[in-house]
Tab-separated table of N, CA and C in Angstrom:
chain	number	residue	atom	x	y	z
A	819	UNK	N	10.239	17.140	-15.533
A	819	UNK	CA	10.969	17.376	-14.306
A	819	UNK	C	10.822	16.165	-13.388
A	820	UNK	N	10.649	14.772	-14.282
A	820	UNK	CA	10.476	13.585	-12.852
A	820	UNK	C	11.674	13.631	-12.042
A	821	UNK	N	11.091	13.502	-10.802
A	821	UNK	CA	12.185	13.235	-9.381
A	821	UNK	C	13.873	12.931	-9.983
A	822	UNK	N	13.650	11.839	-11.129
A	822	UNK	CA	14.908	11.534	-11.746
A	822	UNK	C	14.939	9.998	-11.273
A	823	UNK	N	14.373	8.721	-12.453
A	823	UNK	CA	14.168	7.593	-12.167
A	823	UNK	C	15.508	6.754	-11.880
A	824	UNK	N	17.103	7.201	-11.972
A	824	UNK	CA	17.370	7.214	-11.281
A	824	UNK	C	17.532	7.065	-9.737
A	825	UNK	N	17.541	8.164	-8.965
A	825	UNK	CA	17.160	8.191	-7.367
A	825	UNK	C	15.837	7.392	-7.639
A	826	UNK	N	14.888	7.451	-7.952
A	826	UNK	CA	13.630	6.633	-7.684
A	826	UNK	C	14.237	4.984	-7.568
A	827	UNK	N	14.595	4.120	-8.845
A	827	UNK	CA	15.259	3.233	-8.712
A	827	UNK	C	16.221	2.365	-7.311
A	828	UNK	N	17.273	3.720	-7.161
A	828	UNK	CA	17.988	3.669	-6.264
A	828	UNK	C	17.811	3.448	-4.759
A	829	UNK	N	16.310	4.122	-4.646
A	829	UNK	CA	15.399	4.467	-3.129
A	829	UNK	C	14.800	3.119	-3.412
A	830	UNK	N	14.550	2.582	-4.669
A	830	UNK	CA	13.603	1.074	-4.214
A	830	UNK	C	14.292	0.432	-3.864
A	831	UNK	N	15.594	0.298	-4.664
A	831	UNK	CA	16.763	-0.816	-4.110
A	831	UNK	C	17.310	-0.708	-2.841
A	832	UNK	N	17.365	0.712	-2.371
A	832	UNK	CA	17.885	0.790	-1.304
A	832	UNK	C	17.051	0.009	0.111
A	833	UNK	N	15.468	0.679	-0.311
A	833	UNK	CA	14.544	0.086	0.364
A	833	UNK	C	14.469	-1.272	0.682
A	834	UNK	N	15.151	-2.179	-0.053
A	834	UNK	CA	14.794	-3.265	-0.380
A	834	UNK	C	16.094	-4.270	0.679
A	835	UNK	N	17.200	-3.080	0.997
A	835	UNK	CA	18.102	-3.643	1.346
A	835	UNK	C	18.148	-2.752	3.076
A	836	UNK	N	16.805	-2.535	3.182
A	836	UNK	CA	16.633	-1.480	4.527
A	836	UNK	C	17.277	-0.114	5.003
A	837	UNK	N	17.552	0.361	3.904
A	837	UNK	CA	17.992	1.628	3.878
A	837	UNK	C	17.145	2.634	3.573
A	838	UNK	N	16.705	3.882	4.329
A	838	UNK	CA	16.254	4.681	4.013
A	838	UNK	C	16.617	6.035	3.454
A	839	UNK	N	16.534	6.363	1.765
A	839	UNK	CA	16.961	7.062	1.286
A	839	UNK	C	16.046	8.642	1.295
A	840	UNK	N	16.650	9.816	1.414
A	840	UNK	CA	15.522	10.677	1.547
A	840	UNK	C	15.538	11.037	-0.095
A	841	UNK	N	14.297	11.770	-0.071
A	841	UNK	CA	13.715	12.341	-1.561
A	841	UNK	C	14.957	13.339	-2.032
A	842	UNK	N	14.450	13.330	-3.436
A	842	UNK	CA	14.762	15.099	-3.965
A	842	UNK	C	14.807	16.300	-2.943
A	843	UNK	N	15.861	16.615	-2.445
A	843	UNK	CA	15.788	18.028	-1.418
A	843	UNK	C	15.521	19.218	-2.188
A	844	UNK	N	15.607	19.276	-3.342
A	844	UNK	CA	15.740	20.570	-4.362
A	844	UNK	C	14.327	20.967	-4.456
A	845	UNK	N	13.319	20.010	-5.118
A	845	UNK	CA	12.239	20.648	-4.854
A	845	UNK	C	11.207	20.597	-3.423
A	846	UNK	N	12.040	19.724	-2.672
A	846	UNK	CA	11.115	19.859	-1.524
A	846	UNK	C	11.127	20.933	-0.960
A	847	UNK	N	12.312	21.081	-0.594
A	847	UNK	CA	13.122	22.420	-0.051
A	847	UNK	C	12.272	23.707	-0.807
A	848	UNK	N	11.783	23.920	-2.015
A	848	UNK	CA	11.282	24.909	-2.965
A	848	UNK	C	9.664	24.732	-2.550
A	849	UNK	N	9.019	24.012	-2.525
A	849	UNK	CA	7.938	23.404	-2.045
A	849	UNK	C	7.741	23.861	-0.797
A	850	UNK	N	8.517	23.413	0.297
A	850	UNK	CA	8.360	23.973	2.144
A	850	UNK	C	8.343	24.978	2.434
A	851	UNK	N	9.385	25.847	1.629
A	851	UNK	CA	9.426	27.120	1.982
A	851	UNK	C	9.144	28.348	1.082
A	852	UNK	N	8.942	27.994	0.119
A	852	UNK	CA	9.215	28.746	-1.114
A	852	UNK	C	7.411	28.892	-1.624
A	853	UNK	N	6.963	27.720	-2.273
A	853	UNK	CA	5.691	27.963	-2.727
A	853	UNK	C	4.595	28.075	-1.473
A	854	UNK	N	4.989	27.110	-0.518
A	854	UNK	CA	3.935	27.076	0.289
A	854	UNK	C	3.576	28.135	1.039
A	855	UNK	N	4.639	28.993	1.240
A	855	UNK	CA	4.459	30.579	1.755
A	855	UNK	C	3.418	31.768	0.755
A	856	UNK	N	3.856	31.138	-0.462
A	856	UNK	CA	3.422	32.274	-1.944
A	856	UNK	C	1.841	32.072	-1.905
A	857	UNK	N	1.428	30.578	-1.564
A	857	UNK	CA	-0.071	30.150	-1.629
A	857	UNK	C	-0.721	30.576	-0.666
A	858	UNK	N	0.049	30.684	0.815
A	858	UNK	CA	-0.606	31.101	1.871
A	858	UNK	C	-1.094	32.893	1.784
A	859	UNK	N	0.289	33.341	1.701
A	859	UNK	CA	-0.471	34.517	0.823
A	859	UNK	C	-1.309	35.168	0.498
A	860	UNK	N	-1.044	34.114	-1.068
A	860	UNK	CA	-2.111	34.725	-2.329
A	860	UNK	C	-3.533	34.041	-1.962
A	861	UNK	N	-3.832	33.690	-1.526
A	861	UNK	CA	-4.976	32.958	-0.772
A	861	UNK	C	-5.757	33.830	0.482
A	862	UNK	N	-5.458	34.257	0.883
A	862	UNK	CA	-5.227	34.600	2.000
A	862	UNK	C	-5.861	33.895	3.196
A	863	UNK	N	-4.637	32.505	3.350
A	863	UNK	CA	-4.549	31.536	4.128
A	863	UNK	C	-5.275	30.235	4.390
A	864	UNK	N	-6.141	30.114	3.138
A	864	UNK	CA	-6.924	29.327	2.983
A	864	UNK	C	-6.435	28.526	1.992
A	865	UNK	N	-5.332	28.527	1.512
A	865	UNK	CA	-4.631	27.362	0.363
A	865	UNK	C	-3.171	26.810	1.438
A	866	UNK	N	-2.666	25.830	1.137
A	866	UNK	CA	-1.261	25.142	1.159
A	866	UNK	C	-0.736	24.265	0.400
A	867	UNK	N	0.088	23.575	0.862
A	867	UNK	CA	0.307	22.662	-0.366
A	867	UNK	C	1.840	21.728	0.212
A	868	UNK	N	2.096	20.545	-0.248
A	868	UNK	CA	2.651	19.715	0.807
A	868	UNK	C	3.186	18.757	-0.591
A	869	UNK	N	4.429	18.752	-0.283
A	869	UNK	CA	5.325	17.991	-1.196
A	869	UNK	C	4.713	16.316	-0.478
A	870	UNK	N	4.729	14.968	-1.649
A	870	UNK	CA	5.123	13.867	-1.533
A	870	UNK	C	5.775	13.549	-2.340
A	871	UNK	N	6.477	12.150	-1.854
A	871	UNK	CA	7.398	11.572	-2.830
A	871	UNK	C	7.315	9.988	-2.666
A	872	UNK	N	6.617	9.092	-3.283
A	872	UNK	CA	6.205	7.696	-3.407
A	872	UNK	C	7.707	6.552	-3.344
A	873	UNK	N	8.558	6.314	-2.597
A	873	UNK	CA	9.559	5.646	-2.950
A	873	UNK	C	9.670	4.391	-3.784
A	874	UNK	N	8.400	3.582	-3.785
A	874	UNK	CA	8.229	2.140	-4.402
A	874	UNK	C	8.139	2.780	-5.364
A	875	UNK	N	7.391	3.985	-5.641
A	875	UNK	CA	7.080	3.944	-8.026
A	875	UNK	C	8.174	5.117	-7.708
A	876	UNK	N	8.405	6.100	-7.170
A	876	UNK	CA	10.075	7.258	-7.255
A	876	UNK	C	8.680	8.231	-7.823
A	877	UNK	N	7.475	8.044	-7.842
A	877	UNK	CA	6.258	9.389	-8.024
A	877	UNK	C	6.778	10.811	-7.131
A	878	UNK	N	7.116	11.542	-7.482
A	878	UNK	CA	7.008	12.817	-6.463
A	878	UNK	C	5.809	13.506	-7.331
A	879	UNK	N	5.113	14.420	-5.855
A	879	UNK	CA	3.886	15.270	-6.367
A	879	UNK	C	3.668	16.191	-5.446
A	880	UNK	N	3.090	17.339	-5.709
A	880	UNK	CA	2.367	18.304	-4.519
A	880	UNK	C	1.008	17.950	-4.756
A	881	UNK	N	0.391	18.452	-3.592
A	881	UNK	CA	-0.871	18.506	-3.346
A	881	UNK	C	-1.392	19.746	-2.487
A	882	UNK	N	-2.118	20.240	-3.595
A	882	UNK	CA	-2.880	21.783	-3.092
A	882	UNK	C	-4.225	21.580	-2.233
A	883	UNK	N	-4.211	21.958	-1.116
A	883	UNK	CA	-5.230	22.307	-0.131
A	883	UNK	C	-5.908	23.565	-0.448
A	884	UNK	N	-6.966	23.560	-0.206
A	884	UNK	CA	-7.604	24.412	0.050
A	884	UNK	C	-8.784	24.374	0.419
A	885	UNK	N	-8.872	25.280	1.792
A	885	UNK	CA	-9.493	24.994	2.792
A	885	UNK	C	-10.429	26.130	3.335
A	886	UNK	N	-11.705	26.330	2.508
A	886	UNK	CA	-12.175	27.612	3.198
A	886	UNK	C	-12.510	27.964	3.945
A	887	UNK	N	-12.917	28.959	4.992
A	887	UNK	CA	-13.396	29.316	6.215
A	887	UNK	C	-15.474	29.227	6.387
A	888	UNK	N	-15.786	28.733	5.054
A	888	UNK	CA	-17.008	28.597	4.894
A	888	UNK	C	-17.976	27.533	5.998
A	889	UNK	N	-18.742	26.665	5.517
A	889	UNK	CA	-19.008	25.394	5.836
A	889	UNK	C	-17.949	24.130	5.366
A	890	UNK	N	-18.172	23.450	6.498
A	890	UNK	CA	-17.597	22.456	6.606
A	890	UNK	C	-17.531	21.079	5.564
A	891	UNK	N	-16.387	20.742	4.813
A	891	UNK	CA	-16.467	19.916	3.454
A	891	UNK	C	-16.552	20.745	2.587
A	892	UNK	N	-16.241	22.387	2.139
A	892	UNK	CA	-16.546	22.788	0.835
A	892	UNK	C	-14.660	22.344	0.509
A	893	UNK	N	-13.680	22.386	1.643
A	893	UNK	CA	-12.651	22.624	0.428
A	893	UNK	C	-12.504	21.238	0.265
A	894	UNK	N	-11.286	21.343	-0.937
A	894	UNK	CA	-10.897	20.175	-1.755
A	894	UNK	C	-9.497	19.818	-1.711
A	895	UNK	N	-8.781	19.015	-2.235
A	895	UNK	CA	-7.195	19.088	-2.856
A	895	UNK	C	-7.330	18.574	-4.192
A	896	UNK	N	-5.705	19.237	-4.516
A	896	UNK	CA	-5.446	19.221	-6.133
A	896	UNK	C	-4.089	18.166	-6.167
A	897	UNK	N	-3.848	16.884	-6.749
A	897	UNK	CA	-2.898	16.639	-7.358
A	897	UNK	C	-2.431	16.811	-7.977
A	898	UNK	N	-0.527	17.499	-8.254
A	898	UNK	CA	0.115	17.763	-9.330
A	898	UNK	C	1.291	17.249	-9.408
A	899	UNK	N	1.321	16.125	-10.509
A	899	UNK	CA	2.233	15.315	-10.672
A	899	UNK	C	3.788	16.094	-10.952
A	900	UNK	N	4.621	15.606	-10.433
A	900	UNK	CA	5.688	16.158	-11.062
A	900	UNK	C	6.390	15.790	-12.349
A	901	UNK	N	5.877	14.495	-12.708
A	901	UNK	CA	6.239	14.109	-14.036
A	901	UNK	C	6.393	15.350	-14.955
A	902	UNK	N	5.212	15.956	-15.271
A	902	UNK	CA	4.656	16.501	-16.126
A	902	UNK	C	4.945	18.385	-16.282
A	903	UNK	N	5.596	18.341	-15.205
A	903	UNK	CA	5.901	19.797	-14.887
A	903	UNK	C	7.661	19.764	-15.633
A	904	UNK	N	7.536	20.733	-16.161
A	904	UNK	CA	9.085	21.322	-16.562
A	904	UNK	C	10.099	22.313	-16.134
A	905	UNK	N	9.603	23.090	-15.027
A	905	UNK	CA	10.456	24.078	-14.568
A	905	UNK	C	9.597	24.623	-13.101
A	906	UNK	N	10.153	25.162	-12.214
A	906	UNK	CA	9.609	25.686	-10.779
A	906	UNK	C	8.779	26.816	-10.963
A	907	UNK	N	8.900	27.737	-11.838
A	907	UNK	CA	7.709	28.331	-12.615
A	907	UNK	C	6.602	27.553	-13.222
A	908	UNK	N	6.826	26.914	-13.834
A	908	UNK	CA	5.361	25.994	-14.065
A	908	UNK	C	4.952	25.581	-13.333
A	909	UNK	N	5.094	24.740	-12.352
A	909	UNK	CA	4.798	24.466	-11.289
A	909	UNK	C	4.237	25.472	-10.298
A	910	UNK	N	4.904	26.415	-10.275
A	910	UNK	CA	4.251	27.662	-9.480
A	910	UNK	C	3.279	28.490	-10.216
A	911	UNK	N	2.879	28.611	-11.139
A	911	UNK	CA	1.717	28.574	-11.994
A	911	UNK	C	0.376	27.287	-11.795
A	912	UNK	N	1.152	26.331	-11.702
A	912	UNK	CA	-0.108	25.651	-11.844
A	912	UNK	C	-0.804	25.354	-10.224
A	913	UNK	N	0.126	25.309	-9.117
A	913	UNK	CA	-0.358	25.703	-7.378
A	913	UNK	C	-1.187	27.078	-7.513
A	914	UNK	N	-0.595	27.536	-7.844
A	914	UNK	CA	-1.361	29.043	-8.111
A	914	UNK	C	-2.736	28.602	-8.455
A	915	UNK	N	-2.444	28.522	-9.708
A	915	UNK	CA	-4.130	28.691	-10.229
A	915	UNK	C	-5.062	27.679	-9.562
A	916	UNK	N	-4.632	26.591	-9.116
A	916	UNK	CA	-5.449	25.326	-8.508
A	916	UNK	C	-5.856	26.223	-7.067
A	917	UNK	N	-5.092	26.960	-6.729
A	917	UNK	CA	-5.466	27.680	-4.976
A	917	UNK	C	-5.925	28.350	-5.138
A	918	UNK	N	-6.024	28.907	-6.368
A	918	UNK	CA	-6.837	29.993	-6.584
A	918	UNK	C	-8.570	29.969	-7.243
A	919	UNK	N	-8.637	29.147	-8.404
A	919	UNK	CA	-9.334	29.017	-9.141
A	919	UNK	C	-10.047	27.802	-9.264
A	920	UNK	N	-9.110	26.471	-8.688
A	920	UNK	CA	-9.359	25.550	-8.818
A	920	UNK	C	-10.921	25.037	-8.335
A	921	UNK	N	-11.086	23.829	-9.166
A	921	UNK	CA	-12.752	23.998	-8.367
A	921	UNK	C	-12.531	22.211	-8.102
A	922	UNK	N	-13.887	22.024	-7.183
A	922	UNK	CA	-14.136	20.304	-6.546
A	922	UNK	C	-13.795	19.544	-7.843
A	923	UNK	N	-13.191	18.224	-7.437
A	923	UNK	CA	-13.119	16.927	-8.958
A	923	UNK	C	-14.702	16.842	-9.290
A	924	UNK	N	-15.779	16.622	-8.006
A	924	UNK	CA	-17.154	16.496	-8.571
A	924	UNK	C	-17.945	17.324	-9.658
A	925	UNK	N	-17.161	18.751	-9.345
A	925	UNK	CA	-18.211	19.767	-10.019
A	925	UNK	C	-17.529	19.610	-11.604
């Protein structure tokens, strides 16, 4: 499911010629309103999660928060590339389980 190297391409060139192109709206748009509501949720309010999109490499990714109400520094974030994802269900599977289950990169 990459961004589509394409638009990635297109956003460098554009960049290059001072134009600012915006990202993929399809999954951001799915991302803002859609998962990030499902995590808040199923969490109960201690996960989120926040679309980027890298214009120089055309990288789009989420990144899962989670943030507990514990002591201070226990939560973490999760990078999830979008390369590697194939459908908005997978993706919503894998926010899921990272907000849910996910544990520190250290441990």
């Amino acid at each position: 499911m990459r961004y589509c190297e394409k638009y990635g391409r297109m956003d460098c060139e554009l960049e290059k010629l001072g134009v600012e192109a915006p990202h993929q709206p399809c999954y951001k748009a799915f991302v803002d309103y859609c998962l990030s509501n499902l995590l808040e949720i199923a969490s109960g309010g201690y996960s989120t999660v926040k679309h980027e999109f890298d214009p120089k490499t055309g990288e789009e990714k989420i990144v899962v928060i989670y943030d507990p109400p514990t002591a201070v520094g226990d939560g973490y974030s999760k990078e999830i590339s979008l390369e590697k994802v194939h459908s908005k269900l997978e993706l919503t599977y894998l926010a899921v389980r990272e907000a849910l289950y996910g544990v520190k990169e250290d441990e």
